[in-house]
Amino acid sequence: MAEDPKLNNLFNKLDNNRRKRVTLQIMVWILVFFLSLSINSYWYVNPIIVIIVWSTIGIIVTFIINYYYKKEEIQILIQIKQSALFNKKDKKETKTM
């Protein structure tokens, strides 16, 4: 990764953020799948309606998860960019001295 510990920490934070987001999305879709199966087996409802309702709920929750974690990712990427620019300036100053 990077030789700077701060940059390395930010890259790890970014990677962990992406892993959490994907894990949450998978958990939501597994939950949607099992809820649609359980409701369909206990209630005598049209299975297509149950699947459409739970899929819509899953899509909405997935968008909320994406929005929250993408917002965090953008902040981390801005910090990485600022840190990289600061390190670049610092290296140039040490070369000129």
Tab-separated table of C-alpha atoms in Angstrom:
chain	number	residue	atom	x	y	z
A	1	MET	CA	0.000	0.000	0.000
A	2	ALA	CA	1.563	3.211	1.187
A	3	GLU	CA	4.717	3.837	3.131
A	4	ASP	CA	3.026	6.514	5.244
A	5	PRO	CA	1.222	5.003	8.276
A	6	LYS	CA	-1.571	7.591	8.098
A	7	LEU	CA	-2.225	6.778	4.436
A	8	ASN	CA	-2.063	3.073	5.169
A	9	ASN	CA	-4.591	3.526	7.969
A	10	LEU	CA	-6.934	5.433	5.645
A	11	PHE	CA	-6.692	2.728	2.971
A	12	ASN	CA	-7.495	0.077	5.593
A	13	LYS	CA	-10.447	2.148	6.773
A	14	LEU	CA	-11.703	2.419	3.184
A	15	ASP	CA	-11.349	-1.319	2.638
A	16	ASN	CA	-13.164	-2.130	5.893
A	17	ASN	CA	-15.936	0.288	4.954
A	18	ARG	CA	-16.477	-1.474	1.620
A	19	ARG	CA	-16.481	-4.892	3.273
A	20	LYS	CA	-19.076	-3.784	5.834
A	21	ARG	CA	-21.285	-2.373	3.079
A	22	VAL	CA	-21.207	-5.560	1.017
A	23	THR	CA	-21.755	-7.752	4.089
A	24	LEU	CA	-24.785	-5.709	5.121
A	25	GLN	CA	-26.228	-5.905	1.616
A	26	ILE	CA	-25.834	-9.686	1.550
A	27	MET	CA	-27.451	-9.957	4.988
A	28	VAL	CA	-30.392	-7.809	3.848
A	29	TRP	CA	-31.013	-9.980	0.796
A	30	ILE	CA	-30.769	-13.207	2.814
A	31	LEU	CA	-33.262	-11.734	5.288
A	32	VAL	CA	-35.574	-10.690	2.439
A	33	PHE	CA	-35.381	-14.179	0.965
A	34	PHE	CA	-36.251	-15.946	4.210
A	35	LEU	CA	-38.972	-13.469	5.146
A	36	SER	CA	-40.634	-13.872	1.781
A	37	LEU	CA	-40.487	-17.663	2.173
A	38	SER	CA	-41.869	-17.619	5.707
A	39	ILE	CA	-44.716	-15.217	4.959
A	40	ASN	CA	-45.621	-17.141	1.851
A	41	SER	CA	-45.790	-20.437	3.752
A	42	TYR	CA	-47.872	-19.170	6.707
A	43	TRP	CA	-50.233	-16.802	4.952
A	44	TYR	CA	-52.150	-17.756	1.887
A	45	VAL	CA	-51.101	-14.773	-0.176
A	46	ASN	CA	-50.189	-14.645	-3.805
A	47	PRO	CA	-46.436	-15.476	-3.850
A	48	ILE	CA	-45.708	-12.941	-6.586
A	49	ILE	CA	-47.086	-10.125	-4.423
A	50	VAL	CA	-44.988	-11.266	-1.445
A	51	ILE	CA	-41.834	-11.428	-3.570
A	52	ILE	CA	-42.493	-7.984	-5.085
A	53	VAL	CA	-43.141	-6.388	-1.674
A	54	TRP	CA	-40.061	-7.882	0.007
A	55	SER	CA	-37.868	-7.177	-3.022
A	56	THR	CA	-38.971	-3.539	-2.950
A	57	ILE	CA	-38.152	-3.348	0.757
A	58	GLY	CA	-34.762	-4.987	0.067
A	59	ILE	CA	-33.992	-2.515	-2.722
A	60	ILE	CA	-34.892	0.468	-0.525
A	61	VAL	CA	-32.747	-0.796	2.373
A	62	THR	CA	-29.871	-1.499	-0.048
A	63	PHE	CA	-30.050	2.072	-1.365
A	64	ILE	CA	-29.995	3.424	2.191
A	65	ILE	CA	-26.951	1.276	3.040
A	66	ASN	CA	-25.196	2.384	-0.158
A	67	TYR	CA	-25.938	6.049	0.523
A	68	TYR	CA	-24.590	5.925	4.073
A	69	TYR	CA	-21.423	3.987	3.268
A	70	LYS	CA	-20.694	5.833	0.010
A	71	LYS	CA	-20.877	9.102	1.938
A	72	GLU	CA	-18.265	7.738	4.360
A	73	GLU	CA	-16.128	6.450	1.461
A	74	ILE	CA	-16.108	9.884	-0.161
A	75	GLN	CA	-14.921	11.473	3.097
A	76	ILE	CA	-12.152	8.874	3.430
A	77	LEU	CA	-11.090	9.393	-0.200
A	78	ILE	CA	-10.902	13.155	0.397
A	79	GLN	CA	-8.704	12.521	3.451
A	80	ILE	CA	-6.482	10.200	1.385
A	81	LYS	CA	-6.132	12.837	-1.321
A	82	GLN	CA	-5.295	15.562	1.198
A	83	SER	CA	-2.786	13.342	2.960
A	84	ALA	CA	-1.152	12.353	-0.329
A	85	LEU	CA	-0.898	15.987	-1.429
A	86	PHE	CA	0.562	16.958	1.944
A	87	ASN	CA	3.155	14.168	1.680
A	88	LYS	CA	4.020	15.246	-1.857
A	89	LYS	CA	4.561	18.856	-0.742
A	90	ASP	CA	6.613	17.681	2.225
A	91	LYS	CA	8.877	15.577	-0.018
A	92	LYS	CA	9.413	18.493	-2.421
A	93	GLU	CA	10.378	20.791	0.449
A	94	THR	CA	12.914	18.315	1.803
A	95	LYS	CA	14.484	17.936	-1.655
A	96	THR	CA	14.923	21.699	-2.097
A	97	MET	CA	16.562	22.136	1.301
